[in-house]
Short mmCIF file of C-alpha atoms in Angstrom, two decimals:
data_model
loop_
_atom_site.label_atom_id
_atom_site.label_comp_id
_atom_site.label_asym_id
_atom_site.label_seq_id
_atom_site.Cartn_x
_atom_site.Cartn_y
_atom_site.Cartn_z
CA MET A 323 -7.52 24.84 7.72
CA GLN A 324 -3.90 26.02 8.07
CA LEU A 325 -1.47 23.11 7.44
CA LYS A 326 2.28 23.47 7.78
CA GLN A 327 3.09 20.14 6.50
CA ILE A 328 2.57 16.48 4.63
CA GLN A 329 3.81 13.54 6.38
CA PRO A 330 3.68 10.48 4.43
CA VAL A 331 3.71 7.32 5.80
CA TYR A 332 3.65 3.82 3.41
CA PHE A 333 4.09 0.08 3.58
CA SER A 334 5.25 -0.49 -0.01
CA PRO A 335 7.57 -3.72 -0.64
CA THR A 336 7.04 -3.43 -4.41
CA HIS A 337 6.95 0.54 -4.60
CA THR A 338 3.42 1.27 -5.59
CA SER A 339 2.03 2.12 -2.53
CA ALA A 340 4.57 4.60 -2.35
CA LYS A 341 4.44 6.19 -5.88
CA ILE A 342 0.23 7.23 -5.17
CA VAL A 343 1.36 9.09 -1.67
CA THR A 344 4.26 10.48 -3.07
CA THR A 345 2.80 12.00 -5.84
CA ILE A 346 -0.78 13.16 -4.00
CA ALA A 347 1.80 14.73 -1.94
CA GLU A 348 3.06 16.80 -4.92
CA GLY A 349 -0.05 17.56 -5.55
CA ILE A 350 -1.35 19.41 -2.20
CA ASP A 351 2.36 21.20 -3.19
CA ILE A 352 2.90 22.10 0.45
CA THR A 353 6.25 20.84 2.86
CA VAL A 354 6.71 17.64 2.52
CA ASN A 355 8.06 15.92 5.61
CA ASN A 356 11.04 12.72 4.92
CA GLU A 357 8.52 9.78 4.08
CA ILE A 358 7.79 7.38 6.98
CA ASP A 359 8.75 3.91 5.37
CA LEU A 360 7.01 1.32 7.33
CA THR A 361 8.31 -1.24 4.75
CA TYR A 362 11.79 -2.06 6.69
CA LEU A 363 12.47 -2.47 10.05
CA PRO A 364 13.70 -1.32 12.47
CA ILE A 365 10.67 1.38 13.07
CA GLU A 366 10.48 4.13 15.39
CA GLN A 367 7.62 5.11 17.26
CA LYS A 368 6.24 8.64 15.85
CA THR A 369 3.53 10.79 16.79
CA ILE A 370 2.39 13.09 14.06
CA GLN A 371 1.08 16.64 14.97
CA PRO A 372 -2.44 17.68 14.28
CA ASP A 373 -0.85 20.91 11.82
CA THR A 374 0.26 18.32 9.55
CA LEU A 375 -1.47 16.60 6.66
CA ALA A 376 -0.70 12.97 7.07
CA ILE A 377 -1.02 10.33 3.74
CA ILE A 378 -0.93 7.00 4.62
CA GLY A 379 -0.75 3.98 2.26
CA VAL A 380 -0.86 0.58 2.29
CA PRO A 381 -1.50 -2.13 0.22
CA THR A 382 -4.27 -5.33 0.56
CA TYR A 383 -3.67 -8.93 0.35
CA ALA A 384 -7.51 -10.49 -0.32
CA GLY A 385 -9.26 -7.76 0.16
CA ARG A 386 -7.90 -6.69 3.73
CA VAL A 387 -4.83 -4.19 4.61
CA ALA A 388 -1.77 -6.33 4.33
CA PRO A 389 -1.27 -7.66 8.10
CA THR A 390 2.57 -6.58 8.33
CA ALA A 391 1.46 -2.89 6.99
CA LEU A 392 -1.07 -3.16 10.09
CA GLU A 393 1.48 -4.19 12.82
CA ARG A 394 3.92 -1.56 11.86
CA LEU A 395 1.31 1.02 11.38
CA GLN A 396 0.62 1.05 15.42
CA LYS A 397 4.16 2.48 15.78
CA ILE A 398 2.44 5.64 14.56
CA LYS A 399 0.29 8.08 16.28
CA GLY A 400 -1.71 10.88 15.62
CA GLU A 401 -3.32 13.82 17.38
CA ASN A 402 -6.56 14.65 16.00
CA THR A 403 -4.56 14.64 12.82
CA PRO A 404 -5.88 15.15 9.43
CA THR A 405 -5.35 11.98 7.13
CA ILE A 406 -5.39 10.74 3.38
CA ILE A 407 -5.99 6.85 3.53
CA ILE A 408 -4.58 5.25 0.86
CA ILE A 409 -4.72 1.49 -0.43
CA LEU A 410 -3.54 -0.46 -3.27
CA TYR A 411 -4.69 -3.45 -4.72
CA GLY A 412 -4.02 -5.51 -7.49
CA ASN A 413 -7.30 -4.86 -10.13
CA ARG A 414 -8.90 -7.90 -8.68
CA ASP A 415 -11.16 -6.11 -6.03
CA TYR A 416 -10.42 -4.56 -2.81
CA GLU A 417 -13.76 -5.28 -0.40
CA ASP A 418 -12.88 -4.49 3.10
CA ALA A 419 -9.70 -3.11 3.33
CA LEU A 420 -10.07 0.61 2.77
CA LEU A 421 -13.10 0.64 5.58
CA GLU A 422 -10.20 -1.28 7.61
CA LEU A 423 -7.35 0.99 6.86
CA ARG A 424 -10.39 4.12 7.67
CA ASP A 425 -11.33 2.49 11.26
CA THR A 426 -7.39 1.60 12.02
CA VAL A 427 -6.05 4.99 11.43
CA LYS A 428 -8.87 6.33 13.76
CA GLN A 429 -8.23 4.53 16.71
CA LEU A 430 -4.54 5.50 16.41
CA GLY A 431 -5.76 9.26 16.72
CA PHE A 432 -5.98 10.30 13.06
CA VAL A 433 -8.92 11.94 11.51
CA PRO A 434 -9.41 10.72 7.99
CA VAL A 435 -10.43 13.37 5.46
CA ALA A 436 -10.12 11.73 2.33
CA GLY A 437 -9.18 8.25 0.70
CA GLY A 438 -8.61 6.33 -2.35
CA ALA A 439 -8.29 2.76 -3.61
CA PHE A 440 -5.79 2.68 -6.78
CA ILE A 441 -4.53 -0.36 -8.65
CA GLY A 442 -1.01 -1.86 -8.75
CA GLU A 443 0.28 -4.40 -10.27
CA HIS A 444 -0.48 -7.49 -8.72
CA SER A 445 2.46 -9.49 -6.82
CA TYR A 446 1.09 -12.40 -8.74
CA SER A 447 1.72 -10.76 -12.05
CA THR A 448 4.19 -12.35 -14.92
CA GLU A 449 5.41 -11.71 -18.49
CA GLU A 450 3.03 -14.69 -19.30
CA PHE A 451 -0.09 -13.80 -16.80
CA PRO A 452 -0.04 -9.92 -16.61
CA THR A 453 -2.37 -8.38 -13.89
CA ALA A 454 -1.90 -4.39 -13.74
CA ALA A 455 1.38 -4.74 -14.87
CA GLY A 456 3.10 -1.34 -14.77
CA ARG A 457 0.37 0.36 -12.46
CA PRO A 458 0.10 2.60 -10.95
CA ASP A 459 0.68 4.52 -14.67
CA ARG A 460 0.67 7.85 -15.70
CA SER A 461 -3.09 8.28 -16.01
CA ASP A 462 -3.33 7.00 -12.44
CA LEU A 463 -0.48 9.27 -10.95
CA GLN A 464 -2.45 11.84 -13.19
CA ILE A 465 -5.48 11.08 -11.13
CA ALA A 466 -3.28 10.94 -8.13
CA THR A 467 -2.31 14.74 -8.57
CA GLU A 468 -5.25 16.06 -9.29
CA PHE A 469 -6.88 14.24 -5.81
CA GLY A 470 -4.08 15.82 -3.76
CA LYS A 471 -4.76 19.73 -5.29
CA ASN A 472 -8.77 19.28 -4.71
CA ILE A 473 -8.10 18.03 -1.13
CA ARG A 474 -6.08 20.94 -0.67
CA GLU A 475 -9.20 23.12 -2.24
CA GLN A 476 -11.47 21.83 0.02
CA LEU A 477 -9.31 21.51 3.08
CA ASP A 478 -8.94 25.50 2.62
CA GLN A 479 -12.68 26.09 3.02
CA TYR A 480 -12.55 24.79 6.90
CA ALA A 481 -11.46 26.57 9.81
CA ASP A 482 -11.34 23.59 11.93
CA ILE A 483 -10.99 19.68 11.39
CA LYS A 484 -13.93 19.40 13.58
CA GLU A 485 -16.36 21.03 10.79
CA LEU A 486 -15.13 18.08 8.33
CA PRO A 487 -17.74 15.78 7.73
CA VAL A 488 -17.11 12.11 8.65
CA LEU A 489 -15.17 9.86 5.93
CA GLU A 490 -17.77 7.45 4.00
CA VAL A 491 -15.98 4.80 2.22
CA LYS A 492 -16.63 1.35 0.79
CA GLY A 493 -16.90 -1.92 2.65
CA ASN A 494 -18.04 -3.92 5.11
CA PHE A 495 -17.74 -4.90 8.85
CA PRO A 496 -17.13 -7.59 10.12
CA TYR A 497 -14.52 -7.52 7.49
CA LYS A 498 -13.79 -10.53 5.26
CA GLU A 499 -12.39 -13.05 7.09
CA ASN A 500 -8.51 -13.53 6.54
CA LYS A 501 -7.63 -16.86 4.30
CA PRO A 502 -5.06 -19.46 6.03
CA LYS A 503 -1.70 -18.60 5.14
CA THR A 504 -0.57 -20.84 2.29
CA LEU A 505 2.93 -21.93 2.60
CA ALA A 506 4.29 -21.51 -0.96
CA THR A 507 7.21 -19.21 -1.47
CA PRO A 508 9.55 -17.63 -4.02
CA ILE A 509 12.34 -19.63 -5.45
CA THR A 510 16.19 -19.35 -6.84
CA ILE A 511 16.72 -20.64 -10.14
CA ASP A 512 20.45 -21.71 -9.22
CA GLU A 513 21.84 -20.68 -12.30
CA LEU A 514 20.76 -17.15 -12.83
CA CYS A 515 21.58 -16.55 -9.28
CA THR A 516 24.85 -14.87 -8.34
CA GLN A 517 24.35 -14.73 -4.77
CA CYS A 518 24.09 -10.82 -4.82
CA GLN A 519 21.97 -11.45 -1.74
CA TYR A 520 20.14 -8.04 -2.78
CA CYS A 521 16.78 -9.75 -2.27
CA ILE A 522 18.16 -10.55 1.31
CA GLU A 523 18.44 -6.65 1.61
CA ILE A 524 14.99 -6.07 0.50
CA CYS A 525 13.02 -8.86 1.77
CA PRO A 526 10.41 -6.49 4.26
CA VAL A 527 10.17 -9.55 6.85
CA GLU A 528 13.78 -10.07 6.38
CA THR A 529 12.86 -14.03 5.87
CA ILE A 530 15.43 -14.27 2.65
CA GLU A 531 18.99 -16.11 3.89
CA LEU A 532 22.32 -17.45 1.98
CA LYS A 533 23.20 -21.14 2.76
CA GLU A 534 23.91 -23.17 -0.13
CA GLU A 535 21.59 -20.96 -2.19
CA ILE A 536 18.79 -18.24 -1.55
CA VAL A 537 15.94 -19.28 0.34
CA SER A 538 12.93 -18.20 2.03
CA ASP A 539 11.13 -19.19 5.10
CA PRO A 540 7.93 -20.13 4.03
CA GLU A 541 6.02 -19.89 7.79
CA VAL A 542 7.18 -15.99 7.63
CA CYS A 543 7.23 -14.82 3.84
CA ILE A 544 4.42 -12.84 3.01
CA LYS A 545 4.38 -13.09 -0.56
CA CYS A 546 4.92 -9.48 -1.25
CA CYS A 547 7.35 -10.72 -4.33
CA ALA A 548 9.79 -8.03 -4.02
CA CYS A 549 12.26 -10.43 -4.60
CA VAL A 550 10.93 -11.90 -7.95
CA LYS A 551 10.36 -8.44 -8.97
CA GLU A 552 13.28 -6.72 -7.74
CA CYS A 553 16.07 -9.84 -8.73
CA PRO A 554 18.81 -7.77 -10.97
CA HIS A 555 18.84 -11.31 -12.76
CA GLY A 556 15.42 -12.90 -12.56
CA ALA A 557 16.55 -15.54 -10.75
CA ARG A 558 14.01 -15.26 -8.08
CA VAL A 559 10.40 -17.12 -9.51
CA PHE A 560 7.38 -17.25 -7.25
CA THR A 561 4.76 -19.83 -9.23
CA THR A 562 1.06 -20.14 -8.26
CA PRO A 563 -1.80 -20.89 -10.54
CA PHE A 564 -3.51 -17.72 -8.90
CA SER A 565 -1.76 -16.23 -11.49
CA GLU A 566 -3.42 -17.42 -14.42
CA PHE A 567 -6.61 -17.33 -12.53
CA LEU A 568 -6.00 -13.45 -11.71
CA PHE A 569 -5.40 -12.74 -15.58
CA LYS A 570 -8.40 -14.51 -16.76
CA ASN A 571 -10.94 -13.11 -14.67
CA PHE A 572 -9.07 -9.81 -13.55
CA HIS A 573 -7.56 -8.20 -16.71
CA GLU A 574 -9.77 -5.44 -17.77
CA ARG A 575 -8.86 -2.21 -16.44
CA LYS A 576 -9.86 -1.11 -13.59
CA GLU A 577 -10.23 3.07 -12.08
CA PRO A 578 -9.08 4.52 -8.76
CA GLU A 579 -12.10 5.19 -6.90
CA LEU A 580 -11.76 8.49 -4.70
CA PHE A 581 -13.79 9.36 -1.20
CA CYS A 582 -14.03 12.41 0.13
CA PRO A 583 -17.16 13.96 2.05
CA THR A 584 -16.09 17.46 0.73
CA TYR A 585 -16.29 17.48 -2.82
#
């Protein structure tokens, strides 16, 4: 299969999806287009041509694809475009997320040829209760690089995308029900905050603003915790009992799971 280029696409508030997508692209080792970053608005409509290999990466929230990522993916269309699908989860379980992503990209005109579930540091991970801290790490990135190399070798054996077997991944349909949204949101420690407004700049849903202090709208906040992890002064914190729960129940290291029908 003759592929001219790679098109990375990701929604990645804390950069974990972006790391895996770009590392897989490096492993494939053909021309890489500028990334389509769905993390920040505005997002332009884009159609990816069939001579391009798309790599689409998104995070999971409670075993489903992050709703904001699903919404923004609707701007990106394929034309029987071969695609690697990638989900990042926080060491608990990705449940139906990879299946949901596969079904979604098919509806958008893509042809999933391989998929992977990788581990990224959980949004609720803290210094006191770390869950998958620092991941994806060197081992994860090495797996991603080799995954890219293997996919290219397998795709080179096929003359046409129609010859490829159907990609099967883990998950159930109907997908698990989304849990009701909680209104907890990161807060600001006033004595540490310099009001540099960097958190406002990086919020993917533009819900942080400076009033008398830095505040988030709990109705809009998606709890990605980008503002917490990226604040240069440690002034943003998110306190939830789930941090301790995750640490106690899901601290054992999980490894990436890879799916490719041509292996």
